[in-house]
mmCIF file of C-alpha atoms and ligand atoms in Angstrom:
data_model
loop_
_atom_site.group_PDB
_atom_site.id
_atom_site.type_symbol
_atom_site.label_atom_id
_atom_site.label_comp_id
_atom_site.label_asym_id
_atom_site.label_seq_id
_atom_site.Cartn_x
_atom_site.Cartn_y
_atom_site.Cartn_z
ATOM 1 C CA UNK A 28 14.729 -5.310 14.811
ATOM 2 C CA UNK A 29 18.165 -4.010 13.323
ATOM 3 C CA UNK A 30 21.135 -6.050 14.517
ATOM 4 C CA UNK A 31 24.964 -5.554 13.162
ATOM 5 C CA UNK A 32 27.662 -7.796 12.827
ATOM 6 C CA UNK A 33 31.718 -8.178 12.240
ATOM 7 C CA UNK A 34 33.161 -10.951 10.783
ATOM 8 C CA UNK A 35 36.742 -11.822 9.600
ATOM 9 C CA UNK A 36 37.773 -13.462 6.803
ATOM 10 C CA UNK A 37 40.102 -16.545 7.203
ATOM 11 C CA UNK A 38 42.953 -18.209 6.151
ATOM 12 C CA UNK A 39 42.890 -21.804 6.287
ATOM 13 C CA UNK A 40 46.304 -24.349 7.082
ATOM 14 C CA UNK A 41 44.660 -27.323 6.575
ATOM 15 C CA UNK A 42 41.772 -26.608 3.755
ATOM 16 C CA UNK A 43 38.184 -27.604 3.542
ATOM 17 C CA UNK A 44 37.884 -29.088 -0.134
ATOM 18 C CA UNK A 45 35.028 -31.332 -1.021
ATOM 19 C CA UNK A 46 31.988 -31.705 1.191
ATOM 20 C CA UNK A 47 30.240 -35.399 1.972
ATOM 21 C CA UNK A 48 26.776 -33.671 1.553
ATOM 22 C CA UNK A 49 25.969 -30.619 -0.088
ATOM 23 C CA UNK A 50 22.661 -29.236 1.126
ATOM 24 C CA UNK A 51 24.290 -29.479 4.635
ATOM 25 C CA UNK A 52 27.723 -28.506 3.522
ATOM 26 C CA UNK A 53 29.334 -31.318 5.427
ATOM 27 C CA UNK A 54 32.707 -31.549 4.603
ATOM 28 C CA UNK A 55 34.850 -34.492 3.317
ATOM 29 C CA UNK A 56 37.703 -33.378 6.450
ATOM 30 C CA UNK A 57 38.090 -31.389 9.437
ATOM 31 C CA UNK A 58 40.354 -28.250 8.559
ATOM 32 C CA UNK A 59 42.563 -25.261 10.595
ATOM 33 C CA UNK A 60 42.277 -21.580 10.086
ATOM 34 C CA UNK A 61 43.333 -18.580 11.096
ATOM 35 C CA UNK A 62 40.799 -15.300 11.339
ATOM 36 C CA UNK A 63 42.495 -12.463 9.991
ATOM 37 C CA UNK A 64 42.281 -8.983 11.144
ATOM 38 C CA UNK A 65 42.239 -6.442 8.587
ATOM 39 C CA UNK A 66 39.870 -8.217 6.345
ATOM 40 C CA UNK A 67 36.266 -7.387 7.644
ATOM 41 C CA UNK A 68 33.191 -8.118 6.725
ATOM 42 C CA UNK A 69 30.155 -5.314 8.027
ATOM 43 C CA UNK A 70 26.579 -6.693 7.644
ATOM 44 C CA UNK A 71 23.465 -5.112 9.082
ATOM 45 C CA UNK A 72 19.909 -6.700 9.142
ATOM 46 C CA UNK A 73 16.517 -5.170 9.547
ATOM 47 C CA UNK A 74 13.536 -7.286 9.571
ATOM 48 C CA UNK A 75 10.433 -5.097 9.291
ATOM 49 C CA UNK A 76 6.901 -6.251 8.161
ATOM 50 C CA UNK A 77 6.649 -3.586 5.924
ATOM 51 C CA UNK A 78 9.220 -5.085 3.518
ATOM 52 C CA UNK A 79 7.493 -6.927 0.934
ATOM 53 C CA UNK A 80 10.848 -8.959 -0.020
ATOM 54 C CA UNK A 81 14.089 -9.501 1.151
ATOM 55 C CA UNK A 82 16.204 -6.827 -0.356
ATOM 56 C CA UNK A 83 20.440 -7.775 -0.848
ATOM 57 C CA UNK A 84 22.731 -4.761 -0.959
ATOM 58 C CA UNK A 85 26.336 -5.767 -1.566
ATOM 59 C CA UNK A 86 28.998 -2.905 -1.388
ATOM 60 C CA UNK A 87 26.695 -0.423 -2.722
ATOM 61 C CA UNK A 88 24.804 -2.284 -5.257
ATOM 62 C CA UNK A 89 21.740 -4.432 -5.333
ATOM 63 C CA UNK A 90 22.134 -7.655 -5.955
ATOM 64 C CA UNK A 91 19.207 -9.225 -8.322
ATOM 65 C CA UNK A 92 19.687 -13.017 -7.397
ATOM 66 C CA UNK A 93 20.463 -13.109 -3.883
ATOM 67 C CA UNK A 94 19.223 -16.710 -3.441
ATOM 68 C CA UNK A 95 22.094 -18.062 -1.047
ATOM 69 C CA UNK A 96 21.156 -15.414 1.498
ATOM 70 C CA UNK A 97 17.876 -15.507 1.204
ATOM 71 C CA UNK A 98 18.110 -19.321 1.699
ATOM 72 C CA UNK A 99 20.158 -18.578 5.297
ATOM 73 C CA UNK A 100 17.812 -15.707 6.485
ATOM 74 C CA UNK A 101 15.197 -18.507 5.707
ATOM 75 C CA UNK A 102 17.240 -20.794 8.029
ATOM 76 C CA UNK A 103 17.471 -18.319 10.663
ATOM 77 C CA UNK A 104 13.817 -17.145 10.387
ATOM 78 C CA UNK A 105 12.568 -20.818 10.630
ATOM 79 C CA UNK A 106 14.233 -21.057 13.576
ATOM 80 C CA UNK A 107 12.976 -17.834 15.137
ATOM 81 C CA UNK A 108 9.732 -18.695 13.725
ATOM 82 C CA UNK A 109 9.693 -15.071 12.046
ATOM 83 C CA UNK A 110 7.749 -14.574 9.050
ATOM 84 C CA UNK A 111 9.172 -10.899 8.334
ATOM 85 C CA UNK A 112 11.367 -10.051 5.254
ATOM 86 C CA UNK A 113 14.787 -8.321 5.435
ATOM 87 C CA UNK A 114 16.881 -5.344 4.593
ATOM 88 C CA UNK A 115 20.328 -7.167 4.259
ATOM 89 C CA UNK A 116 23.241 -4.076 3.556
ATOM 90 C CA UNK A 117 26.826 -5.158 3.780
ATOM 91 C CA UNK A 118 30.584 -4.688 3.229
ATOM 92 C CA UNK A 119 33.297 -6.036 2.559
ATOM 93 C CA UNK A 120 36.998 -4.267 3.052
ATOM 94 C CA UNK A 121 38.797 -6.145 0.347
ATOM 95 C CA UNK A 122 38.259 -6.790 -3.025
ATOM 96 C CA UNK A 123 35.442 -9.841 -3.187
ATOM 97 C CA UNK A 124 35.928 -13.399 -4.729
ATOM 98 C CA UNK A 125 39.313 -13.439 -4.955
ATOM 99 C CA UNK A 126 41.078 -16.038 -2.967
ATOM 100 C CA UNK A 127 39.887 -13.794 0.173
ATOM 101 C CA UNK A 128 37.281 -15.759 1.803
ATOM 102 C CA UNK A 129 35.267 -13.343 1.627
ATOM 103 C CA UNK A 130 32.239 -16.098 1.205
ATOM 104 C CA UNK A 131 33.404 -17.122 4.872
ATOM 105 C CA UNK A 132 33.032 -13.485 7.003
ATOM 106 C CA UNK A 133 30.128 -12.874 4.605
ATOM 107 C CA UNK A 134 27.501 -15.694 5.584
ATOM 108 C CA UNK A 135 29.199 -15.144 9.143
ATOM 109 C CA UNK A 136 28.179 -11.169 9.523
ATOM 110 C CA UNK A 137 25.208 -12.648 8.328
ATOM 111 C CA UNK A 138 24.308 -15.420 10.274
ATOM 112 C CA UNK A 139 25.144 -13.430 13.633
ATOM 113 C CA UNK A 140 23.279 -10.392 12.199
ATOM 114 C CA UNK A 141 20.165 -11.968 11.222
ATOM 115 C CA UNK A 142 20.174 -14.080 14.387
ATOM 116 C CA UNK A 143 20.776 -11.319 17.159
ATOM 117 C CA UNK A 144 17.756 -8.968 14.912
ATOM 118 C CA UNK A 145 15.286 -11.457 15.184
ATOM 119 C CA UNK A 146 16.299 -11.911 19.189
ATOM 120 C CA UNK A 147 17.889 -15.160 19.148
ATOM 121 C CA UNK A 148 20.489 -15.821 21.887
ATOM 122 C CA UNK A 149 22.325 -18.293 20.027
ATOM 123 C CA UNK A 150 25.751 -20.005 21.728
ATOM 124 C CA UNK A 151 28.918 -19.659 19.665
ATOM 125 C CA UNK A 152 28.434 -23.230 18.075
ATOM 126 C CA UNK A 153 24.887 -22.795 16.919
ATOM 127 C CA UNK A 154 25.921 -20.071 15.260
ATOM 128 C CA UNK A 155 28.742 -21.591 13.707
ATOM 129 C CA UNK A 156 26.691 -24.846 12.757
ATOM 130 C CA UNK A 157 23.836 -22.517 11.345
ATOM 131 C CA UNK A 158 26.894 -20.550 9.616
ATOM 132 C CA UNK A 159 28.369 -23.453 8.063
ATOM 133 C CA UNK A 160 24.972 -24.156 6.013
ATOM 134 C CA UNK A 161 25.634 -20.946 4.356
ATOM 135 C CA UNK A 162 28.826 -21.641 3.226
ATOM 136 C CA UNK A 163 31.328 -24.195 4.919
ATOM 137 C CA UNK A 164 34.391 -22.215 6.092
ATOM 138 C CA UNK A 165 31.982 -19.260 7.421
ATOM 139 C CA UNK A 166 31.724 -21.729 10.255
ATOM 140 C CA UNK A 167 35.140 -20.779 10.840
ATOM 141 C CA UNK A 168 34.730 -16.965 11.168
ATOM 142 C CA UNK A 169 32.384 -17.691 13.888
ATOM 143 C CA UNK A 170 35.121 -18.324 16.899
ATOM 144 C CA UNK A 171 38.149 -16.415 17.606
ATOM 145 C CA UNK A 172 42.032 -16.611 16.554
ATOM 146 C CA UNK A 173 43.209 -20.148 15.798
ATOM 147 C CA UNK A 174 40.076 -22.587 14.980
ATOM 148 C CA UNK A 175 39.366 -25.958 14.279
ATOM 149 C CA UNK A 176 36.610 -26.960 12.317
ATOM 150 C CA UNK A 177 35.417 -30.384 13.348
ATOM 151 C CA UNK A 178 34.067 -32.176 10.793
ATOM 152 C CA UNK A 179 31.556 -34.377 12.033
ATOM 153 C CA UNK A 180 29.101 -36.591 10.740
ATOM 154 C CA UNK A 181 25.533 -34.626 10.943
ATOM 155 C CA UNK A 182 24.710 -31.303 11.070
ATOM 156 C CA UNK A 183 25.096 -30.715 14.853
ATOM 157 C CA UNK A 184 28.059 -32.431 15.465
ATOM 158 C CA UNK A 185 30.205 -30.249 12.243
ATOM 159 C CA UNK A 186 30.902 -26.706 13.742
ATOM 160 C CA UNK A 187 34.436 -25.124 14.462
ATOM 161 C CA UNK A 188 36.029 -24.076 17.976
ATOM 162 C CA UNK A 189 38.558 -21.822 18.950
ATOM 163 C CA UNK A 190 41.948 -23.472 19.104
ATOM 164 C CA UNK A 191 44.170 -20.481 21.052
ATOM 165 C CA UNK A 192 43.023 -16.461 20.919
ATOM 166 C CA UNK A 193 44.309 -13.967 18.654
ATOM 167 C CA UNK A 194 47.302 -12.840 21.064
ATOM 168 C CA UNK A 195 48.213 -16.625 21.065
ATOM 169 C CA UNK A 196 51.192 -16.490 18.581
ATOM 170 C CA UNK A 197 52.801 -13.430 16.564
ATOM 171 C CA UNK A 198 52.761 -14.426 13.319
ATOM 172 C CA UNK A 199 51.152 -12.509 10.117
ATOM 173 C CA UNK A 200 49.405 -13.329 6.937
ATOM 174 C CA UNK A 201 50.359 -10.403 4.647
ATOM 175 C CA UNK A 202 47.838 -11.328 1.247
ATOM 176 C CA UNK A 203 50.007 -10.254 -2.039
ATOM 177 C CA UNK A 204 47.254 -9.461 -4.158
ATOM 178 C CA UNK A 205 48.841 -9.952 -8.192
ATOM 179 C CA UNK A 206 44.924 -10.162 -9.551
ATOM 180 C CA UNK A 207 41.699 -8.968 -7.948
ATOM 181 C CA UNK A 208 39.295 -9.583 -10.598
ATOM 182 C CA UNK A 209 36.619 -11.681 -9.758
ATOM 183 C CA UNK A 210 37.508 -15.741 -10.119
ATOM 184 C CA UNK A 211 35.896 -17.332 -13.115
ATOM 185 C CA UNK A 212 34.730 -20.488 -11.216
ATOM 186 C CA UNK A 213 33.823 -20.387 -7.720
ATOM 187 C CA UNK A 214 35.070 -22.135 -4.673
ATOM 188 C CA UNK A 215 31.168 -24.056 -4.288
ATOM 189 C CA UNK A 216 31.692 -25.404 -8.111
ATOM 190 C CA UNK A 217 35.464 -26.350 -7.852
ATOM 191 C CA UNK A 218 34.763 -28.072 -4.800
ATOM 192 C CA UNK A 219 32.192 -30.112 -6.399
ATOM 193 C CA UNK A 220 34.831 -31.839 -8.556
ATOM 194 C CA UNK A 221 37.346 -32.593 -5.940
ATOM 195 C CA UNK A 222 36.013 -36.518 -5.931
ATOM 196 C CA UNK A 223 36.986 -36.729 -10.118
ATOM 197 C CA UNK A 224 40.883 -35.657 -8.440
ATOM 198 C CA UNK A 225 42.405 -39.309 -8.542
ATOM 199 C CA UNK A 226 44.771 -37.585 -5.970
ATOM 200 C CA UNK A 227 41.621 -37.004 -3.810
ATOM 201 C CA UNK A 228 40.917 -40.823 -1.689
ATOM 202 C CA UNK A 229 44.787 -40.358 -0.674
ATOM 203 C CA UNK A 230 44.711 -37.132 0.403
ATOM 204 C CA UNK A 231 41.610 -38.073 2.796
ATOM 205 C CA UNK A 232 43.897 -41.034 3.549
ATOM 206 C CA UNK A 233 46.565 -38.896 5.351
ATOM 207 C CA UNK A 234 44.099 -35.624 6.386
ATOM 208 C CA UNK A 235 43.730 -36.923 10.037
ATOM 209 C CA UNK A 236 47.948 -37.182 10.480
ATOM 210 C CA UNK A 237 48.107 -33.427 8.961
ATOM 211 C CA UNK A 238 45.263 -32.363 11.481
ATOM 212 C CA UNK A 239 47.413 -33.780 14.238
ATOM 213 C CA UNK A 240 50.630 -32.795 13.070
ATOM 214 C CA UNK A 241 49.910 -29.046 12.504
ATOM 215 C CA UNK A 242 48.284 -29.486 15.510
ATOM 216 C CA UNK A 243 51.069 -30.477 17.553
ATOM 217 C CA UNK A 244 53.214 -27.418 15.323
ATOM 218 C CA UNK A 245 50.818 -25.124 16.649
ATOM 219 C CA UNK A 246 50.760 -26.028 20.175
ATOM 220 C CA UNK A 247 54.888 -25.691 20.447
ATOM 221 C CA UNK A 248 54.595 -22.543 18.323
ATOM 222 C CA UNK A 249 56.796 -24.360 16.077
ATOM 223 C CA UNK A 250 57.176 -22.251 12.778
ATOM 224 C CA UNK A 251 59.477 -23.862 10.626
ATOM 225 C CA UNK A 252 57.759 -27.176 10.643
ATOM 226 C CA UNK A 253 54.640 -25.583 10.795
ATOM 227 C CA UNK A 254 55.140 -23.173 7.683
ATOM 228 C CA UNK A 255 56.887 -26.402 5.867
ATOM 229 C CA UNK A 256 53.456 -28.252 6.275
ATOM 230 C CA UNK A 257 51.361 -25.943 5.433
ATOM 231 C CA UNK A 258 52.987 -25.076 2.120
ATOM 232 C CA UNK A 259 52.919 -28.817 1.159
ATOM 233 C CA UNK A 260 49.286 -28.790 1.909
ATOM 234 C CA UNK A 261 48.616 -25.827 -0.514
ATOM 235 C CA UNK A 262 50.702 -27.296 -3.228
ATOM 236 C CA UNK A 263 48.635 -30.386 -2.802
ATOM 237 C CA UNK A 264 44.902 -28.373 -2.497
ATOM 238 C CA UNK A 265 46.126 -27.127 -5.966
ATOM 239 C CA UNK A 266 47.549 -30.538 -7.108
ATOM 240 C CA UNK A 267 44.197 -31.962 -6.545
ATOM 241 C CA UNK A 268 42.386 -28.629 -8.246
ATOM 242 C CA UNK A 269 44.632 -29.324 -11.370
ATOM 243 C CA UNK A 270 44.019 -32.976 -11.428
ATOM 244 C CA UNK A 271 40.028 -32.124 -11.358
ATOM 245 C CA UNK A 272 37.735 -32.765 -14.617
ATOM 246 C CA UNK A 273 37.316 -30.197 -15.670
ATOM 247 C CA UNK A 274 40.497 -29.276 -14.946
ATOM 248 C CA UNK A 275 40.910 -26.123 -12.194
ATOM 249 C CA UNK A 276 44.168 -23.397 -12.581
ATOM 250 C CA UNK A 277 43.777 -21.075 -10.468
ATOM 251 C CA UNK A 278 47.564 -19.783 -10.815
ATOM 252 C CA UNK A 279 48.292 -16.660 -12.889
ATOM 253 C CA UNK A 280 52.040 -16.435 -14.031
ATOM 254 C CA UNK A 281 52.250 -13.845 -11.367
ATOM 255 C CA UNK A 282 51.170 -16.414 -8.850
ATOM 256 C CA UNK A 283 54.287 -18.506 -9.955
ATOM 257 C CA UNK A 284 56.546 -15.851 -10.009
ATOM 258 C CA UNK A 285 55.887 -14.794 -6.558
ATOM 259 C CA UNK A 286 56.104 -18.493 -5.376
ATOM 260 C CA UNK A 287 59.697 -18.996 -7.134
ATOM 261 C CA UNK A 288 60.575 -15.785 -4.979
ATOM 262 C CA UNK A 289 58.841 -16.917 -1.475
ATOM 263 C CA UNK A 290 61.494 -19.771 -2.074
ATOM 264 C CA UNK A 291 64.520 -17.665 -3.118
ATOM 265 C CA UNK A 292 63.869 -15.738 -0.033
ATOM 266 C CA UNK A 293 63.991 -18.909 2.200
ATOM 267 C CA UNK A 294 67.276 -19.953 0.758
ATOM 268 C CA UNK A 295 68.225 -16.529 1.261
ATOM 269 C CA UNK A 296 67.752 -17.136 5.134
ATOM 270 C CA UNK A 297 64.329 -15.117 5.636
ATOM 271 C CA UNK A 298 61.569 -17.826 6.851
ATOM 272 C CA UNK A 299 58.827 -17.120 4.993
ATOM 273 C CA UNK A 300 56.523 -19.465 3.395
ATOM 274 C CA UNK A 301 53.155 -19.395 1.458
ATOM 275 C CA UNK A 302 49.533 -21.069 1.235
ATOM 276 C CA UNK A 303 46.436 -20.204 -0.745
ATOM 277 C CA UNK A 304 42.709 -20.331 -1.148
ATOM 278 C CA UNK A 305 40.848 -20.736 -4.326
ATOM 279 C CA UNK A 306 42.459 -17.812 -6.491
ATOM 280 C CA UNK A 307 45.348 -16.304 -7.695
ATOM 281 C CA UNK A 308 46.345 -14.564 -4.793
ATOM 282 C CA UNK A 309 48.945 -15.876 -2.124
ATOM 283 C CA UNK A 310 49.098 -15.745 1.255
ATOM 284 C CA UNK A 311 52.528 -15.714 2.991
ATOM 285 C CA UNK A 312 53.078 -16.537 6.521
ATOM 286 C CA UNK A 313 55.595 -14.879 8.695
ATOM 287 C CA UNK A 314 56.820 -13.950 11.939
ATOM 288 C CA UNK A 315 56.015 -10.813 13.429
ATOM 289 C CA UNK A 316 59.225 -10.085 13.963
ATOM 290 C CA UNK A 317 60.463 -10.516 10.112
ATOM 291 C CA UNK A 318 57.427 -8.847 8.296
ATOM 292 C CA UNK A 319 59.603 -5.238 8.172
ATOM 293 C CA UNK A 320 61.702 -7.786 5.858
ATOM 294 C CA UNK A 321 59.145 -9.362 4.046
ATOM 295 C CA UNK A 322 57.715 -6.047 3.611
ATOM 296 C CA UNK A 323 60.769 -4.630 1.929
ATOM 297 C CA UNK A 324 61.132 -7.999 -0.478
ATOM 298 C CA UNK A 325 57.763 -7.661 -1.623
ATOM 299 C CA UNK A 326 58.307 -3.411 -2.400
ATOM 300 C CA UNK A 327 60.664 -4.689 -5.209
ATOM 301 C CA UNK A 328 58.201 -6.865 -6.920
ATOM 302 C CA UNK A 329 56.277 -5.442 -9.332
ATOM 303 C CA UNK A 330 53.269 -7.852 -10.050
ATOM 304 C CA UNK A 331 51.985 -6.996 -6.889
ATOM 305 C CA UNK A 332 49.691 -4.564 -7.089
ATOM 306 C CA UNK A 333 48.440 -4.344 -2.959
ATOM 307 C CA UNK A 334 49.521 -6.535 0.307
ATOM 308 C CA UNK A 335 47.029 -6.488 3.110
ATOM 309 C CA UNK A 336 48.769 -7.444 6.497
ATOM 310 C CA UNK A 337 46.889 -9.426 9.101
ATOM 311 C CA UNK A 338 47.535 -10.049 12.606
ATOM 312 C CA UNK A 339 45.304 -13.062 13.891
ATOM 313 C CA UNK A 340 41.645 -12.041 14.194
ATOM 314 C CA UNK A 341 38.584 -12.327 16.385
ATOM 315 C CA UNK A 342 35.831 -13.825 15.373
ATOM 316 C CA UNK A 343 32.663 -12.527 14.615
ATOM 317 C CA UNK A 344 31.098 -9.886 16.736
ATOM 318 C CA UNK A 345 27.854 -7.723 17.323
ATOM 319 C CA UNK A 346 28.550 -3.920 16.687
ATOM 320 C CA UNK A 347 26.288 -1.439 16.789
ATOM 321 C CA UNK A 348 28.052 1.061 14.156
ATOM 322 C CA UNK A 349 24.877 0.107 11.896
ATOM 323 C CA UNK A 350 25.213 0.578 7.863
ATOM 324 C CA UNK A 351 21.822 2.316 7.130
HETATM 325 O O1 PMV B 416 33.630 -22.183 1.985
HETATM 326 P P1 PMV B 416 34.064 -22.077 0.556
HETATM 327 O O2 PMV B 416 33.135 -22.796 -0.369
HETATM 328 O O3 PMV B 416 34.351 -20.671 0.141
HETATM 329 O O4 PMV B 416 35.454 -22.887 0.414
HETATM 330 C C1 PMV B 416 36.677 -22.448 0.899
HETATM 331 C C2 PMV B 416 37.735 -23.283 0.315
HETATM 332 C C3 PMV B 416 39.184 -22.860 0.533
HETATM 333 O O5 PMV B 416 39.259 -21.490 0.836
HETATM 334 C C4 PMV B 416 39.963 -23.111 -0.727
HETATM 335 C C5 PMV B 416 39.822 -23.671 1.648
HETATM 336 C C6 PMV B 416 39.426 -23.312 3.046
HETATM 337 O O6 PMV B 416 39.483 -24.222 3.888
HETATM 338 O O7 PMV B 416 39.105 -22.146 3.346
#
């Protein structure tokens, strides 16, 4: 009972930032993402009576309190209704908690690994809804290219869809990575505080327009106004981080730098702009067609140490190219 999954991280246009319940990991608003293609997450699950506990094996090392997964291979087996322990061994291709989502293809792999080895033909939105109680935007990583994740008001009615497949629209995320140490407070504690934001009842005001909007952006392929928007919204994800008590930076002087330049750039004529998750790292989005010059920009910039380039992704898929 060995099953093996693929998941992509994600980048999201509209973010998920506060939740309305925590056990369930509702979220506060609906949010749009991207799945990315070049950063993967492998997971493999074996359920096997002879396994007297659940044993967590994270890029090569074994992980001593692996409570959050052992929580969603609980959720899985209850559903199965499988009392067997697991052999959980996974990988990530980029560099973990930092501003990749790598909590997203993570409880994704997962979720679709653990279901498929204990024989459960789950539909895509079970699996995203059973995904989402592992961590919220891993509901994302579920369904291909462009996604929507719909934020409902109970559990089954909060799971994302597929907007338009990963061929839909040519455009790139290239991640400039300027720090890949781990983050010193992660993205389930900062979004905790979001509510102590004063910024944070105005910005659920005017969510629903921004979902429609980018939306509409999307659906006429509509870059300019579509990278304008989604800049504002990171500015304003990290407005409302700042404005937190305690107070969350997740900016490194590098980070600024690299903005100030992402804007130079654009009054230099090349349309390029950025967004960001919960780290120091940005993301900038760009048009297939420009990325040689992006590319080139980004040579002559020392602070950053590695870009990844992504195409839009698929979403999470069965393999079997097994890790043990
Ligand atoms: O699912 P979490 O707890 O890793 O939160 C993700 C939060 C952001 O990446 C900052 C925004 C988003 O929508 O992905």
């Amino acid at each position: 009972m060995k099953a093996t999954a693929v998941a992509p991280a994600s980048i999201a246009f509209i973010k998920y930032w506060g939740k309305k319940n925590e056990v369930l990991r509702l979220p506060q608003n609906g949010s749009i993402s991207m799945n990315l293609d070049s950063v993967l997450t492998t997971t493999s699950v074996e359920f096997k009576d002879e396994y007297a506990q659940d044993e967590i094996i994270l890029n090569g090392k074994r992980i001593a309190s692996g409570e959050r997964v052992i929580k969603q291979l609980n959720l899985v087996r209850k559903l199965a209704g499988a009392d067997i322990k697991a052999k959980v061994v996974t990988d990530n291709n980029f560099p973990t908690a930092a501003g990749i989502a790598s909590s997203a293809s993570g409880f994704a792999a997962l979720t679709m690994a653990a279901a498929a080895a204990l024989n459960l033909d789950l539909p895509e939105k079970e699996l995203s809804i059973l995904a989402r109680q592992g961590s919220g935007s891993a509901c994302r990583s579920i369904p291909s290219g462009f996604v929507e994740w719909i934020a409902g008001a109970a559990s089954d009615s909060s799971y994302a869809v597929s907007l338009y497949p990963p061929d839909y629209w040519d455009i790139c995320d290239v991640i400039a990575i300027v720090n890949d140490e781990e983050k010193e407070i992660s993205s389930s504690v900062g979004q905790k505080l979001a509510s102590t934001s004063p910024f944070f009842s105005a910005r659920l005001a005017n969510i629903g327009n921004k979902i429609k909007t980018v939306k509409g952006y999307l659906a006429d392929r509509n870059f300019k106004s579509f990278g304008e928007l989604i800049e504002a919204e990171a500015l304003e994800l990290m407005a409302i981080m700042m404005t937190s008590a305690p107070a969350l930076i997740y900016w490194r002087p590098e980070t600024v730098k690299l903005i100030k330049k992402i804007m130079e750039w654009r009054r230099l004529g090349l349309d390029v702009y950025f967004t960001e998750d919960a780290g120091p790292n940005l993301h900038i989005i760009i048009e297939g067609r420009n990325l040689e010059s992006l590319s080139g920009e980004l040579r002559g910039i020392k602070e950053v140490k590695r870009v990844i380039v992504n195409k839009p992704g698929r979403g999470a898929a069965l393999t079997n190219r097994h890790l043990f």
